[in-house]
């Protein structure tokens, strides 16, 4: 896996975390126990710290970055879906950022909240706990529906198990 020190600060990855071999971590990135960073994801902590809490996952081709002196946090058992941009914000515990979404500077995604696929959470916006944020910009917030609740409650566990399978089962093909 490509990991790079930046200005003397290197990523810290718990031995029980899984990082895909094509993910890239740069600088002050902390990946806690049971977390997973998937193929093509880039976590670049050259201005501040990025913390991926225990059991969280950052899926394929997502980008996580942070502004000067700040911290971007992906909460415990949270999910950042495929091809997301998570920039200088806080994603709460067990929150789910839907595929192709953007979460911008100083936004706060509440505990067990869901950002709908393709939504854009604008700077400083707060998505309340157990709500769905929809739209671009994400101005509509509604309480979690039963079907959304299933995704929020189970997605982290699915990806924790899948990360173990990948850790044990992938092998390069060819030369």
PDB file of C-alpha atoms in Angstrom:
ATOM      1  CA  UNK A   1       0.000   0.000   0.000  1.00  0.00           C
ATOM      2  CA  UNK A   2       1.382   3.431  -0.824  1.00  0.00           C
ATOM      3  CA  UNK A   3       1.981   5.344   2.408  1.00  0.00           C
ATOM      4  CA  UNK A   4       4.031   8.508   2.482  1.00  0.00           C
ATOM      5  CA  UNK A   5       5.544  10.633   5.199  1.00  0.00           C
ATOM      6  CA  UNK A   6       5.005  14.356   4.696  1.00  0.00           C
ATOM      7  CA  UNK A   7       7.312  16.822   6.430  1.00  0.00           C
ATOM      8  CA  UNK A   8       8.319  14.130   8.904  1.00  0.00           C
ATOM      9  CA  UNK A   9       4.785  12.971   9.772  1.00  0.00           C
ATOM     10  CA  UNK A  10       3.783   9.456   8.705  1.00  0.00           C
ATOM     11  CA  UNK A  11       0.453   7.648   8.621  1.00  0.00           C
ATOM     12  CA  UNK A  12      -0.381   5.444  11.615  1.00  0.00           C
ATOM     13  CA  UNK A  13      -2.341   2.289  10.846  1.00  0.00           C
ATOM     14  CA  UNK A  14      -3.548  -0.130  13.523  1.00  0.00           C
ATOM     15  CA  UNK A  15      -2.386  -3.697  12.797  1.00  0.00           C
ATOM     16  CA  UNK A  16      -6.035  -4.848  12.732  1.00  0.00           C
ATOM     17  CA  UNK A  17      -7.031  -2.295  10.074  1.00  0.00           C
ATOM     18  CA  UNK A  18      -7.034  -3.169   6.376  1.00  0.00           C
ATOM     19  CA  UNK A  19      -5.653  -0.875   3.698  1.00  0.00           C
ATOM     20  CA  UNK A  20      -6.129  -1.900   0.048  1.00  0.00           C
ATOM     21  CA  UNK A  21      -2.865  -2.151  -1.839  1.00  0.00           C
ATOM     22  CA  UNK A  22      -3.886   0.694  -4.177  1.00  0.00           C
ATOM     23  CA  UNK A  23      -5.104   3.103  -1.479  1.00  0.00           C
ATOM     24  CA  UNK A  24      -2.817   6.061  -0.743  1.00  0.00           C
ATOM     25  CA  UNK A  25      -2.220   7.577   2.701  1.00  0.00           C
ATOM     26  CA  UNK A  26      -0.133  10.736   3.045  1.00  0.00           C
ATOM     27  CA  UNK A  27       0.986  12.537   6.215  1.00  0.00           C
ATOM     28  CA  UNK A  28      -0.937  12.723   9.493  1.00  0.00           C
ATOM     29  CA  UNK A  29      -3.476   9.967   8.816  1.00  0.00           C
ATOM     30  CA  UNK A  30      -4.632   7.729  11.683  1.00  0.00           C
ATOM     31  CA  UNK A  31      -6.516   4.528  10.863  1.00  0.00           C
ATOM     32  CA  UNK A  32      -7.896   2.759  13.950  1.00  0.00           C
ATOM     33  CA  UNK A  33      -8.599  -0.909  14.671  1.00  0.00           C
ATOM     34  CA  UNK A  34     -10.965  -2.688  12.320  1.00  0.00           C
ATOM     35  CA  UNK A  35     -11.180   0.241   9.900  1.00  0.00           C
ATOM     36  CA  UNK A  36     -10.722  -0.269   6.164  1.00  0.00           C
ATOM     37  CA  UNK A  37      -9.519   1.940   3.334  1.00  0.00           C
ATOM     38  CA  UNK A  38     -10.485   0.575  -0.071  1.00  0.00           C
ATOM     39  CA  UNK A  39      -8.997   0.491  -3.569  1.00  0.00           C
ATOM     40  CA  UNK A  40      -8.044   3.825  -5.066  1.00  0.00           C
ATOM     41  CA  UNK A  41      -8.992   5.869  -2.000  1.00  0.00           C
ATOM     42  CA  UNK A  42      -6.701   8.801  -1.191  1.00  0.00           C
ATOM     43  CA  UNK A  43      -6.353  10.214   2.331  1.00  0.00           C
ATOM     44  CA  UNK A  44      -4.068  13.252   2.208  1.00  0.00           C
ATOM     45  CA  UNK A  45      -3.309  14.859   5.556  1.00  0.00           C
ATOM     46  CA  UNK A  46      -0.766  17.503   4.631  1.00  0.00           C
ATOM     47  CA  UNK A  47      -2.450  20.476   6.346  1.00  0.00           C
ATOM     48  CA  UNK A  48      -4.028  18.777   9.373  1.00  0.00           C
ATOM     49  CA  UNK A  49      -4.974  15.340  10.703  1.00  0.00           C
ATOM     50  CA  UNK A  50      -7.362  12.761   9.265  1.00  0.00           C
ATOM     51  CA  UNK A  51      -8.709  10.169  11.694  1.00  0.00           C
ATOM     52  CA  UNK A  52     -10.622   7.098  10.565  1.00  0.00           C
ATOM     53  CA  UNK A  53     -12.149   5.687  13.741  1.00  0.00           C
ATOM     54  CA  UNK A  54     -12.540   2.054  14.741  1.00  0.00           C
ATOM     55  CA  UNK A  55     -14.589  -0.036  12.335  1.00  0.00           C
ATOM     56  CA  UNK A  56     -15.137   2.772   9.811  1.00  0.00           C
ATOM     57  CA  UNK A  57     -14.618   2.307   6.083  1.00  0.00           C
ATOM     58  CA  UNK A  58     -13.610   4.621   3.244  1.00  0.00           C
ATOM     59  CA  UNK A  59     -14.624   2.951   0.005  1.00  0.00           C
ATOM     60  CA  UNK A  60     -13.155   2.831  -3.486  1.00  0.00           C
ATOM     61  CA  UNK A  61     -11.924   6.028  -5.151  1.00  0.00           C
ATOM     62  CA  UNK A  62     -12.994   8.352  -2.347  1.00  0.00           C
ATOM     63  CA  UNK A  63     -10.858  11.340  -1.388  1.00  0.00           C
ATOM     64  CA  UNK A  64     -10.457  12.611   2.177  1.00  0.00           C
ATOM     65  CA  UNK A  65      -8.581  15.871   2.838  1.00  0.00           C
ATOM     66  CA  UNK A  66      -8.314  18.526   5.550  1.00  0.00           C
ATOM     67  CA  UNK A  67      -7.586  22.271   5.792  1.00  0.00           C
ATOM     68  CA  UNK A  68      -4.767  23.895   7.730  1.00  0.00           C
ATOM     69  CA  UNK A  69      -4.831  23.251  11.471  1.00  0.00           C
ATOM     70  CA  UNK A  70      -8.048  21.231  11.351  1.00  0.00           C
ATOM     71  CA  UNK A  71      -9.021  17.585  11.651  1.00  0.00           C
ATOM     72  CA  UNK A  72     -11.241  15.508   9.410  1.00  0.00           C
ATOM     73  CA  UNK A  73     -12.824  12.680  11.375  1.00  0.00           C
ATOM     74  CA  UNK A  74     -14.658   9.637  10.066  1.00  0.00           C
ATOM     75  CA  UNK A  75     -16.546   8.354  13.129  1.00  0.00           C
ATOM     76  CA  UNK A  76     -16.583   4.892  14.620  1.00  0.00           C
ATOM     77  CA  UNK A  77     -18.358   2.398  12.323  1.00  0.00           C
ATOM     78  CA  UNK A  78     -19.100   5.128   9.767  1.00  0.00           C
ATOM     79  CA  UNK A  79     -19.095   4.534   6.018  1.00  0.00           C
ATOM     80  CA  UNK A  80     -17.815   6.777   3.248  1.00  0.00           C
ATOM     81  CA  UNK A  81     -19.239   5.242   0.070  1.00  0.00           C
ATOM     82  CA  UNK A  82     -17.652   4.906  -3.355  1.00  0.00           C
ATOM     83  CA  UNK A  83     -16.303   8.021  -5.097  1.00  0.00           C
ATOM     84  CA  UNK A  84     -17.027  10.493  -2.310  1.00  0.00           C
ATOM     85  CA  UNK A  85     -15.239  13.723  -1.467  1.00  0.00           C
ATOM     86  CA  UNK A  86     -14.967  14.294   2.293  1.00  0.00           C
ATOM     87  CA  UNK A  87     -13.210  17.585   2.969  1.00  0.00           C
ATOM     88  CA  UNK A  88     -12.352  19.153   6.329  1.00  0.00           C
ATOM     89  CA  UNK A  89     -15.474  17.922   8.129  1.00  0.00           C
ATOM     90  CA  UNK A  90     -16.776  15.532  10.763  1.00  0.00           C
ATOM     91  CA  UNK A  91     -18.662  12.352   9.948  1.00  0.00           C
ATOM     92  CA  UNK A  92     -20.429  11.047  13.054  1.00  0.00           C
ATOM     93  CA  UNK A  93     -20.460   7.565  14.503  1.00  0.00           C
ATOM     94  CA  UNK A  94     -22.219   5.011  12.285  1.00  0.00           C
ATOM     95  CA  UNK A  95     -23.104   7.699   9.726  1.00  0.00           C
ATOM     96  CA  UNK A  96     -23.240   6.725   6.068  1.00  0.00           C
ATOM     97  CA  UNK A  97     -22.043   8.973   3.245  1.00  0.00           C
ATOM     98  CA  UNK A  98     -23.748   7.690   0.082  1.00  0.00           C
ATOM     99  CA  UNK A  99     -21.915   6.947  -3.159  1.00  0.00           C
ATOM    100  CA  UNK A 100     -20.774   9.986  -5.115  1.00  0.00           C
ATOM    101  CA  UNK A 101     -21.524  12.458  -2.321  1.00  0.00           C
ATOM    102  CA  UNK A 102     -19.549  15.526  -1.317  1.00  0.00           C
ATOM    103  CA  UNK A 103     -19.218  16.745   2.271  1.00  0.00           C
ATOM    104  CA  UNK A 104     -17.460  20.107   2.550  1.00  0.00           C
ATOM    105  CA  UNK A 105     -15.573  22.277   5.011  1.00  0.00           C
ATOM    106  CA  UNK A 106     -16.673  22.264   8.643  1.00  0.00           C
ATOM    107  CA  UNK A 107     -19.877  20.363   7.895  1.00  0.00           C
ATOM    108  CA  UNK A 108     -21.030  17.990  10.622  1.00  0.00           C
ATOM    109  CA  UNK A 109     -22.789  14.742   9.807  1.00  0.00           C
ATOM    110  CA  UNK A 110     -24.631  13.522  12.914  1.00  0.00           C
ATOM    111  CA  UNK A 111     -24.544  10.106  14.519  1.00  0.00           C
ATOM    112  CA  UNK A 112     -26.346   7.499  12.394  1.00  0.00           C
ATOM    113  CA  UNK A 113     -27.191  10.113   9.746  1.00  0.00           C
ATOM    114  CA  UNK A 114     -27.233   9.306   6.033  1.00  0.00           C
ATOM    115  CA  UNK A 115     -26.098  11.558   3.204  1.00  0.00           C
ATOM    116  CA  UNK A 116     -27.995  10.381   0.128  1.00  0.00           C
ATOM    117  CA  UNK A 117     -26.069   9.256  -2.943  1.00  0.00           C
ATOM    118  CA  UNK A 118     -24.924  12.219  -5.023  1.00  0.00           C
ATOM    119  CA  UNK A 119     -25.796  14.821  -2.378  1.00  0.00           C
ATOM    120  CA  UNK A 120     -23.607  17.848  -1.672  1.00  0.00           C
ATOM    121  CA  UNK A 121     -23.346  18.917   1.961  1.00  0.00           C
ATOM    122  CA  UNK A 122     -22.226  22.550   1.855  1.00  0.00           C
ATOM    123  CA  UNK A 123     -19.727  24.179   4.233  1.00  0.00           C
ATOM    124  CA  UNK A 124     -20.814  24.514   7.879  1.00  0.00           C
ATOM    125  CA  UNK A 125     -24.044  22.566   7.362  1.00  0.00           C
ATOM    126  CA  UNK A 126     -25.126  20.324  10.232  1.00  0.00           C
ATOM    127  CA  UNK A 127     -27.022  17.156   9.356  1.00  0.00           C
ATOM    128  CA  UNK A 128     -28.885  16.090  12.516  1.00  0.00           C
ATOM    129  CA  UNK A 129     -28.447  12.633  14.013  1.00  0.00           C
ATOM    130  CA  UNK A 130     -30.622   9.934  12.457  1.00  0.00           C
ATOM    131  CA  UNK A 131     -31.642  12.117   9.504  1.00  0.00           C
ATOM    132  CA  UNK A 132     -31.187  11.819   5.748  1.00  0.00           C
ATOM    133  CA  UNK A 133     -29.654  14.751   3.859  1.00  0.00           C
ATOM    134  CA  UNK A 134     -30.736  14.921   0.207  1.00  0.00           C
ATOM    135  CA  UNK A 135     -30.054  17.143  -2.768  1.00  0.00           C
ATOM    136  CA  UNK A 136     -27.285  19.226  -4.220  1.00  0.00           C
ATOM    137  CA  UNK A 137     -27.041  21.316  -2.165  1.00  0.00           C
ATOM    138  CA  UNK A 138     -28.411  19.060   0.580  1.00  0.00           C
ATOM    139  CA  UNK A 139     -31.127  21.319   1.950  1.00  0.00           C
ATOM    140  CA  UNK A 140     -33.756  18.675   2.607  1.00  0.00           C
ATOM    141  CA  UNK A 141     -33.354  16.709   5.857  1.00  0.00           C
ATOM    142  CA  UNK A 142     -35.869  14.037   6.829  1.00  0.00           C
ATOM    143  CA  UNK A 143     -35.839  11.433   9.608  1.00  0.00           C
ATOM    144  CA  UNK A 144     -34.328   8.061   8.712  1.00  0.00           C
ATOM    145  CA  UNK A 145     -36.778   5.780   6.976  1.00  0.00           C
ATOM    146  CA  UNK A 146     -36.923   2.093   7.854  1.00  0.00           C
ATOM    147  CA  UNK A 147     -35.020   1.104   4.702  1.00  0.00           C
ATOM    148  CA  UNK A 148     -32.340   3.747   5.286  1.00  0.00           C
ATOM    149  CA  UNK A 149     -31.996   2.626   8.897  1.00  0.00           C
ATOM    150  CA  UNK A 150     -31.098  -0.890   7.703  1.00  0.00           C
ATOM    151  CA  UNK A 151     -28.215   0.525   5.621  1.00  0.00           C
ATOM    152  CA  UNK A 152     -26.976   2.688   8.481  1.00  0.00           C
ATOM    153  CA  UNK A 153     -27.182  -0.119  11.026  1.00  0.00           C
ATOM    154  CA  UNK A 154     -25.559  -2.878   8.962  1.00  0.00           C
ATOM    155  CA  UNK A 155     -23.170  -1.359   6.424  1.00  0.00           C
ATOM    156  CA  UNK A 156     -20.125  -1.088   8.722  1.00  0.00           C
ATOM    157  CA  UNK A 157     -20.358  -4.734   9.790  1.00  0.00           C
ATOM    158  CA  UNK A 158     -20.661  -5.869   6.178  1.00  0.00           C
ATOM    159  CA  UNK A 159     -17.521  -3.953   5.250  1.00  0.00           C
ATOM    160  CA  UNK A 160     -15.616  -5.141   8.319  1.00  0.00           C
ATOM    161  CA  UNK A 161     -16.266  -8.732   7.257  1.00  0.00           C
ATOM    162  CA  UNK A 162     -15.491  -7.966   3.615  1.00  0.00           C
ATOM    163  CA  UNK A 163     -12.189  -6.319   4.597  1.00  0.00           C
ATOM    164  CA  UNK A 164     -11.155  -9.516   6.422  1.00  0.00           C
ATOM    165  CA  UNK A 165     -11.985 -11.518   3.302  1.00  0.00           C
ATOM    166  CA  UNK A 166      -9.894  -9.183   1.146  1.00  0.00           C
ATOM    167  CA  UNK A 167      -6.993  -9.261   3.625  1.00  0.00           C
ATOM    168  CA  UNK A 168      -6.956 -13.033   3.425  1.00  0.00           C
ATOM    169  CA  UNK A 169      -8.023 -13.594  -0.168  1.00  0.00           C
ATOM    170  CA  UNK A 170      -6.505 -11.141  -2.646  1.00  0.00           C
ATOM    171  CA  UNK A 171      -3.396 -11.968  -4.647  1.00  0.00           C
ATOM    172  CA  UNK A 172      -1.720 -10.155  -7.528  1.00  0.00           C
ATOM    173  CA  UNK A 173      -2.317 -11.726 -10.936  1.00  0.00           C
ATOM    174  CA  UNK A 174       0.346 -11.905 -13.620  1.00  0.00           C
ATOM    175  CA  UNK A 175       3.938 -10.713 -13.491  1.00  0.00           C
TER     176      UNK A 175
END
